[in-house]
Coordinates of C-alpha atoms and ligand atoms in Angstrom, one line a residue:
M1 CA 255.5 138.0 103.0
Q2 CA 257.4 136.3 99.7
I3 CA 254.8 133.4 98.2
M4 CA 256.7 130.2 97.7
R5 CA 256.5 129.0 94.1
K6 CA 254.4 125.9 94.0
L7 CA 255.3 122.8 92.0
N8 CA 252.4 120.6 90.9
I9 CA 253.4 117.0 90.6
A10 CA 251.6 114.5 88.1
L11 CA 253.1 111.2 89.2
I12 CA 252.6 108.0 87.0
G13 CA 252.3 104.6 89.0
Y14 CA 251.4 103.8 92.6
G15 CA 253.3 100.6 93.2
F16 CA 256.7 100.3 94.9
M17 CA 258.2 103.2 93.6
G18 CA 254.7 105.4 93.3
R19 CA 254.4 104.9 97.2
A20 CA 258.2 106.0 97.8
H21 CA 258.0 109.0 95.7
S22 CA 254.6 109.8 97.0
N23 CA 256.4 109.8 100.6
A24 CA 259.3 112.0 99.4
W25 CA 257.2 114.7 97.8
R26 CA 254.9 114.8 101.1
Q27 CA 258.0 114.7 103.5
V28 CA 260.7 116.9 102.1
G29 CA 258.9 120.4 102.9
A30 CA 258.4 119.3 106.5
F31 CA 261.9 118.5 107.1
F32 CA 263.9 120.7 104.7
D33 CA 263.7 124.4 104.1
V34 CA 262.6 124.0 100.4
A35 CA 262.4 127.2 98.0
C36 CA 259.4 125.4 96.0
E37 CA 256.5 123.7 97.7
P38 CA 255.6 120.4 96.1
V39 CA 251.8 120.0 95.8
L40 CA 250.7 116.3 95.2
K41 CA 248.3 117.0 92.1
V42 CA 247.5 113.8 90.5
I43 CA 248.5 110.3 90.6
C44 CA 247.9 107.9 87.8
G45 CA 247.6 104.2 87.3
R46 CA 245.4 101.7 85.5
N47 CA 243.2 100.1 88.1
E48 CA 240.9 102.8 89.0
G49 CA 239.8 101.1 92.4
E50 CA 243.2 100.4 93.5
L51 CA 244.2 103.9 92.3
T52 CA 241.5 105.7 94.4
K53 CA 242.6 103.9 97.3
A54 CA 246.1 104.9 96.6
A55 CA 245.4 108.5 96.0
A56 CA 243.6 108.7 99.3
K57 CA 246.3 106.9 101.2
F58 CA 249.4 108.9 100.0
G59 CA 247.6 112.3 99.9
W60 CA 247.2 112.8 96.1
Q61 CA 244.5 115.5 95.3
E62 CA 243.2 113.6 92.0
H63 CA 243.7 110.5 90.3
S64 CA 243.4 109.7 86.8
T65 CA 243.7 106.3 84.5
S66 CA 245.4 108.1 81.6
W67 CA 248.6 109.3 81.7
E68 CA 248.3 110.8 78.1
E69 CA 245.5 113.2 79.7
I70 CA 247.5 114.6 82.8
V71 CA 251.1 114.9 81.4
G72 CA 250.6 118.0 79.0
R73 CA 248.1 119.6 81.5
E74 CA 248.8 123.4 81.9
D75 CA 248.7 123.1 85.8
I76 CA 251.3 120.3 86.0
D77 CA 254.6 121.4 86.6
V78 CA 256.7 118.3 87.4
V79 CA 255.8 114.7 85.6
D80 CA 257.4 111.6 87.8
I81 CA 257.6 108.7 86.3
C82 CA 257.4 105.5 88.4
A83 CA 255.9 103.0 85.7
P84 CA 257.8 100.1 84.1
G85 CA 260.6 100.6 81.9
D86 CA 258.5 100.6 78.2
L87 CA 256.6 103.4 79.4
H88 CA 259.5 105.7 80.2
L89 CA 260.0 106.9 76.3
P90 CA 256.6 107.7 75.6
I91 CA 255.9 109.3 79.0
T92 CA 258.9 111.5 79.0
L93 CA 258.7 112.6 75.1
A94 CA 255.2 113.7 76.0
A95 CA 256.2 115.4 79.1
A96 CA 259.2 116.9 77.2
A97 CA 256.8 118.2 74.5
A98 CA 255.0 119.8 77.0
K99 CA 258.1 121.4 78.8
K100 CA 257.5 120.0 82.0
I101 CA 260.4 119.3 84.6
I102 CA 260.8 115.5 84.2
F103 CA 261.8 113.0 87.1
C104 CA 262.2 109.3 85.9
E105 CA 263.0 106.2 87.4
K106 CA 265.9 104.2 86.7
P107 CA 266.8 102.8 84.3
L108 CA 266.0 105.8 81.9
A109 CA 264.8 103.5 79.1
N110 CA 265.0 99.9 77.6
T111 CA 267.6 100.5 75.3
V112 CA 270.4 103.0 74.2
D113 CA 268.6 104.4 71.5
E114 CA 265.3 105.2 73.5
A115 CA 267.7 107.0 76.2
K116 CA 269.3 109.0 73.6
Q117 CA 265.8 110.1 72.4
I118 CA 264.8 110.9 76.0
L119 CA 267.7 113.1 76.4
A120 CA 267.3 114.9 73.2
A121 CA 263.9 115.6 73.7
A122 CA 264.5 117.0 77.4
R123 CA 267.4 119.0 75.9
A124 CA 265.4 120.4 72.7
N125 CA 262.6 121.3 75.0
G126 CA 264.7 123.1 77.7
C127 CA 263.5 120.8 80.5
V128 CA 264.8 120.2 83.8
H129 CA 265.5 116.4 84.0
M130 CA 266.5 114.0 86.7
I131 CA 266.9 110.0 87.0
C132 CA 266.1 108.6 90.3
H133 CA 269.4 107.0 91.3
N134 CA 268.6 107.6 94.8
Y135 CA 271.6 105.7 96.4
R136 CA 273.9 108.7 95.8
R137 CA 271.5 110.4 98.3
V138 CA 272.4 108.0 101.2
P139 CA 274.1 110.3 103.6
A140 CA 277.1 107.7 104.1
V141 CA 277.2 107.4 100.1
T142 CA 277.5 111.3 99.5
L143 CA 280.0 111.4 102.3
A144 CA 282.3 108.6 100.6
R145 CA 282.3 111.0 97.7
E146 CA 283.3 113.7 99.6
L147 CA 286.0 111.8 101.3
I148 CA 287.3 110.5 97.8
V149 CA 287.0 113.9 96.2
A150 CA 289.1 115.3 99.2
G151 CA 291.7 112.4 98.6
R152 CA 291.4 111.1 102.0
I153 CA 291.7 107.2 100.1
G154 CA 294.3 108.4 97.6
D155 CA 294.2 107.3 93.7
I156 CA 291.7 104.5 93.3
Y157 CA 292.6 101.2 92.4
H158 CA 289.6 99.0 92.8
Y159 CA 285.7 99.4 92.7
R160 CA 283.7 96.2 94.0
G161 CA 280.2 96.5 93.7
T162 CA 277.5 94.0 94.5
Y163 CA 273.8 94.1 94.4
L164 CA 272.3 90.8 95.6
Q165 CA 268.7 90.0 96.0
D166 CA 266.7 86.5 96.2
W167 CA 263.0 87.2 95.2
L168 CA 263.3 84.8 92.2
V169 CA 264.9 81.7 93.8
D170 CA 261.5 79.8 94.0
P171 CA 260.9 78.7 90.6
Q172 CA 257.0 79.1 91.1
F173 CA 257.4 83.1 91.6
P174 CA 255.1 84.2 88.9
R175 CA 256.3 85.6 85.5
V176 CA 255.9 89.3 86.5
W177 CA 256.5 92.3 84.0
R178 CA 260.2 92.7 85.2
L179 CA 260.7 89.3 83.3
E180 CA 259.3 90.5 80.0
K181 CA 262.0 92.1 77.7
A182 CA 259.4 94.3 76.1
R183 CA 258.4 95.8 79.5
A184 CA 261.6 95.8 81.4
G185 CA 264.3 95.8 78.8
S186 CA 266.5 93.5 80.7
G187 CA 266.6 91.8 84.2
A188 CA 269.1 92.0 87.1
L189 CA 271.2 94.0 84.7
G190 CA 269.3 97.3 84.1
D191 CA 267.1 96.9 87.5
I192 CA 269.9 96.6 90.0
L193 CA 273.3 96.5 88.2
S194 CA 272.3 99.8 86.8
H195 CA 272.4 101.3 90.6
S196 CA 276.0 99.7 90.8
I197 CA 276.9 101.3 87.7
D198 CA 275.6 104.6 88.9
L199 CA 277.7 104.4 92.1
A200 CA 280.7 103.6 90.3
R201 CA 280.4 106.6 88.1
Y202 CA 279.7 108.8 91.1
L203 CA 282.3 107.5 93.2
V204 CA 285.4 106.4 91.0
G205 CA 284.6 107.7 87.2
E206 CA 283.4 106.8 83.8
I207 CA 283.5 103.1 82.6
T208 CA 285.5 102.6 79.6
E209 CA 285.5 98.9 79.0
V210 CA 283.3 95.8 80.2
S211 CA 283.2 92.3 80.0
G212 CA 279.9 90.6 80.6
L213 CA 278.2 87.4 81.7
L214 CA 274.5 87.0 81.9
K215 CA 272.6 83.8 83.2
T216 CA 269.0 83.1 83.4
F217 CA 268.6 80.1 86.0
V218 CA 264.8 79.5 85.6
T219 CA 263.8 80.0 82.0
E220 CA 259.7 79.9 82.3
R221 CA 257.4 80.5 85.2
P222 CA 253.9 80.3 85.7
L223 CA 251.6 83.3 84.8
A224 CA 249.4 84.6 87.9
G225 CA 245.9 83.9 87.4
S226 CA 246.0 81.0 84.7
G227 CA 249.1 79.0 86.0
K228 CA 250.2 78.7 82.4
M229 CA 254.0 78.6 81.8
A230 CA 255.5 81.7 79.9
P231 CA 259.2 82.1 79.0
V232 CA 261.6 84.4 81.4
E233 CA 263.3 86.6 78.7
V234 CA 265.7 88.5 80.7
D235 CA 268.9 87.8 82.9
D236 CA 268.3 86.5 86.4
A237 CA 272.0 87.4 87.1
A238 CA 274.6 89.9 85.5
L239 CA 278.4 89.9 86.1
S240 CA 280.9 92.1 84.6
L241 CA 284.8 93.1 84.9
V242 CA 284.8 96.9 84.3
K243 CA 287.9 99.1 83.3
F244 CA 287.7 103.0 84.5
E245 CA 289.2 105.9 82.3
N246 CA 291.3 107.0 85.6
G247 CA 292.9 103.6 85.3
A248 CA 291.0 102.0 88.3
V249 CA 289.4 98.5 87.8
G250 CA 286.2 96.9 89.2
T251 CA 284.0 94.0 89.4
I252 CA 280.3 94.6 89.4
E253 CA 277.8 91.8 90.1
A254 CA 274.0 91.9 90.7
T255 CA 271.6 89.1 90.9
R256 CA 268.2 88.0 91.9
F257 CA 269.4 84.5 93.0
A258 CA 271.4 85.3 95.9
T259 CA 269.6 83.1 98.5
G260 CA 269.1 84.7 101.8
R261 CA 270.4 88.4 100.2
K262 CA 267.1 90.5 100.2
N263 CA 268.6 93.8 98.9
Y264 CA 272.3 93.7 99.8
N265 CA 273.8 96.6 97.7
R266 CA 277.3 97.0 98.7
F267 CA 280.4 98.3 97.3
E268 CA 284.1 98.6 98.4
I269 CA 286.7 101.0 97.1
N270 CA 290.5 100.4 97.6
G271 CA 292.7 103.3 97.0
S272 CA 296.4 104.0 97.5
M273 CA 296.0 105.3 100.9
G274 CA 292.7 103.7 102.3
T275 CA 289.7 101.9 101.7
I276 CA 286.1 102.9 101.7
A277 CA 283.2 100.1 102.2
F278 CA 279.5 100.6 102.5
N279 CA 276.6 98.4 102.8
L280 CA 273.0 99.5 102.4
E281 CA 271.9 97.2 105.2
R282 CA 273.8 99.2 107.6
M283 CA 273.1 102.3 105.7
N284 CA 273.8 104.8 108.4
E285 CA 277.3 103.6 108.4
L286 CA 280.5 104.0 106.4
E287 CA 283.7 101.9 107.0
L288 CA 286.8 103.8 106.4
Y289 CA 290.3 102.9 106.6
V290 CA 293.6 104.7 106.2
E291 CA 297.1 104.5 106.5
E292 CA 298.0 105.9 110.0
G293 CA 301.2 103.7 110.7
P294 CA 300.7 101.2 113.5
E295 CA 297.5 102.4 114.5
S296 CA 295.8 102.1 111.3
G297 CA 292.5 100.0 111.0
F298 CA 289.0 100.2 109.7
K299 CA 286.6 102.5 111.6
T300 CA 283.2 102.6 111.6
I301 CA 281.9 106.2 111.0
Q302 CA 278.3 106.6 112.1
V303 CA 276.7 109.0 109.6
T304 CA 274.2 110.5 111.7
G305 CA 273.4 114.2 113.2
E306 CA 274.1 117.5 111.9
G307 CA 277.4 118.0 109.8
Y308 CA 277.0 115.2 107.5
P309 CA 275.1 115.3 104.4
Y310 CA 271.3 115.6 104.5
M311 CA 271.3 115.1 108.5
E312 CA 270.7 118.7 109.2
G313 CA 267.0 117.9 108.2
W314 CA 266.7 115.0 110.5
W315 CA 267.3 113.9 114.1
P316 CA 270.2 114.3 116.7
P317 CA 273.3 112.2 116.4
G318 CA 272.7 108.3 116.7
H319 CA 269.1 108.4 115.5
I320 CA 269.1 106.7 112.2
I321 CA 267.5 107.3 109.3
G322 CA 266.2 104.6 106.5
Y323 CA 265.5 103.8 102.8
E324 CA 262.8 106.2 102.2
H325 CA 265.0 109.2 103.1
T326 CA 267.2 108.5 100.1
F327 CA 264.1 109.5 98.2
T328 CA 263.4 112.6 100.1
H329 CA 267.0 113.6 99.6
T330 CA 266.6 113.0 95.7
V331 CA 263.5 115.0 95.3
L332 CA 265.0 117.7 97.6
E333 CA 267.9 117.9 95.0
L334 CA 265.5 118.5 92.3
I335 CA 263.6 121.2 94.0
M336 CA 266.9 122.9 94.8
A337 CA 267.9 122.7 91.1
V338 CA 264.7 124.0 90.0
A339 CA 264.9 127.0 92.4
D340 CA 268.5 127.6 91.3
G341 CA 267.8 127.2 87.5
R342 CA 270.3 124.5 86.9
L343 CA 270.1 120.6 86.1
P344 CA 270.1 118.2 89.2
T345 CA 272.1 115.1 89.2
P346 CA 272.0 112.6 88.2
N347 CA 270.2 113.5 85.2
F348 CA 269.0 112.1 81.9
E349 CA 272.8 112.4 80.5
D350 CA 273.5 110.1 83.4
G351 CA 270.8 107.7 82.3
V352 CA 272.2 107.7 78.9
R353 CA 275.9 107.0 79.9
N354 CA 274.5 104.2 82.6
Q355 CA 272.6 102.7 79.6
L356 CA 275.7 102.6 77.2
V357 CA 277.6 100.5 80.0
L358 CA 274.6 98.0 80.2
E359 CA 274.5 97.6 76.6
A360 CA 278.1 97.1 76.4
V361 CA 277.6 94.5 79.3
E362 CA 274.9 92.6 77.1
R363 CA 277.2 92.9 73.9
A364 CA 280.0 91.2 75.9
A365 CA 278.0 88.5 77.1
T366 CA 277.2 87.9 73.5
S367 CA 280.5 88.3 72.0
R368 CA 282.5 86.7 75.2
R369 CA 285.2 89.3 74.6
W370 CA 285.9 92.8 76.1
E371 CA 283.8 95.5 74.6
L372 CA 284.2 99.4 74.8
V373 CA 281.8 101.6 76.3
P374 CA 281.2 104.4 73.7
Q375 CA 281.9 107.7 75.3
M376 CA 279.7 110.7 74.7
K377 CA 281.4 114.2 74.6
G378 CA 280.4 116.4 77.3
M379 CA 278.9 113.9 79.6
G380 CA 280.0 113.2 82.9
N381 CA 278.5 112.4 86.2
G382 CA 278.1 116.2 86.7
E383 CA 279.5 116.1 90.3
K384 CA 283.1 115.6 89.6
G385 CA 285.2 118.1 91.6
Ligands
NAD401 N1 265.1 103.6 92.3 C1 265.0 102.3 92.8 O1 265.8 101.8 93.7 C2 263.9 101.6 92.1 C3 263.4 100.6 92.9 C4 262.2 99.6 92.2 C5 261.9 100.0 91.0 N2 262.5 101.1 90.4 C6 261.8 101.3 89.0 O2 260.9 102.3 89.1 C7 259.8 101.8 88.1 C8 258.6 101.1 88.6 O3 258.8 100.1 89.2 P1 258.0 99.8 90.5 O4 258.8 98.8 91.5 O5 257.4 100.9 91.2 O6 256.9 98.8 89.7 P2 255.4 98.5 90.1 O7 255.2 97.1 89.3 O8 255.3 97.9 91.8 O9 254.6 99.7 89.8 C9 254.2 100.0 88.4 C10 253.3 101.0 88.4 O10 253.0 101.7 87.1 C11 251.6 101.5 86.7 N3 251.5 101.4 85.1 C12 251.9 100.1 84.4 N4 251.3 100.6 83.1 C13 250.7 101.8 83.2 C14 250.1 102.6 82.3 N5 249.7 102.0 81.0 N6 249.5 103.8 82.7 C15 249.8 104.4 84.1 N7 250.3 103.4 85.0 C16 250.8 102.3 84.5 C17 251.0 100.4 87.6 O11 249.6 100.6 87.8 C18 251.7 100.4 89.1 O12 251.4 101.1 89.9 C19 260.8 101.0 87.1 O13 261.4 101.8 86.3 C20 261.7 100.6 88.0 O14 263.0 100.0 87.5 C21 263.6 101.5 90.8

């Protein structure tokens, strides 16, 4: 009997993404045929009490309050980073120096310079690396890409991406780390516009030029605990007009002030022969319009059951899946790439490319002019047919 290679995971952060990734690592082998078996070895955070509870709840063998002590451990294969943006650089550099497989949450870093350092270190040490833009792994989104690559909607004219949330509408919501520039890098821009940018690159192509508008509606907020006011240092909303290398044009918009919208991640792509539309709130569906003469019309494809991307691992047709499955599919891609000895996508190259767009939007917001997105040789979304 062949013994399956084990992948010992060290996960940094037990918050929102720490939970999502723990679940993904735990579920992937139970639903898909994986070539390597992930082992939930050690989880890291700062608060010993909370961490102990999280480790037991999510099923981690050990816990540690020092990422510095676990990242280079010989028995660790994968370093999975679910900590705030300012920690991505030091943790990835340490993990790269220790030649680990590195899985990092988005955005890759807080600046282009940091993102480039991360990519260079991962490359120099021959690391397998991946960034967690999990929305590529929604089966309906993967299907959208397959339809586009197959030419079903023809040449692409428009990309319209909106990512709308409302968790900051209340001015009394506290000044959390996501609103500190030194910790988060930016606001809605890096947090959620980065997802719309990744989807645009995955589905349409490279972005070459952008306009930019950043807005902070509430400029100070109470600190949790003391109630003292502290400045909000990042954008509440980020908007941009974009031009693509292939001639398509687009709009991308992200906000935390779209009252009533909780996690409204939507895109619409119009091509010469048809249109594709997706809304995360109805994530098992893909809308497709193709020109078919008098019988043309939008249809809703229910992306469930065998034959659709990733669905072979789940349920019979009509039995829907949810948000957490996108992370399971993402770690599945990482495991398959490790087994095949190749780089998964999206990886740190995509992270740098994304950060270049984010920074160009910031520049454009200041200059109030169109700004070019610096192009990097040999870069691409890695999945273009
Ligand atoms: N892929 C997605 O859709 C998605 C969604 C949300 C967040 N994110 C990204 O995930 C990352 C984490 O966000 P989150 O929402 O999970 O944040 P969170 O605040 O819920 O959790 C952050 C975690 O980091 C830990 N942490 C902070 N400083 C630490 C340190 N010095 N040492 C060890 N651990 C430390 C905290 O203990 C906490 O467990 C960010 O990069 C964010 O942009 C991605």
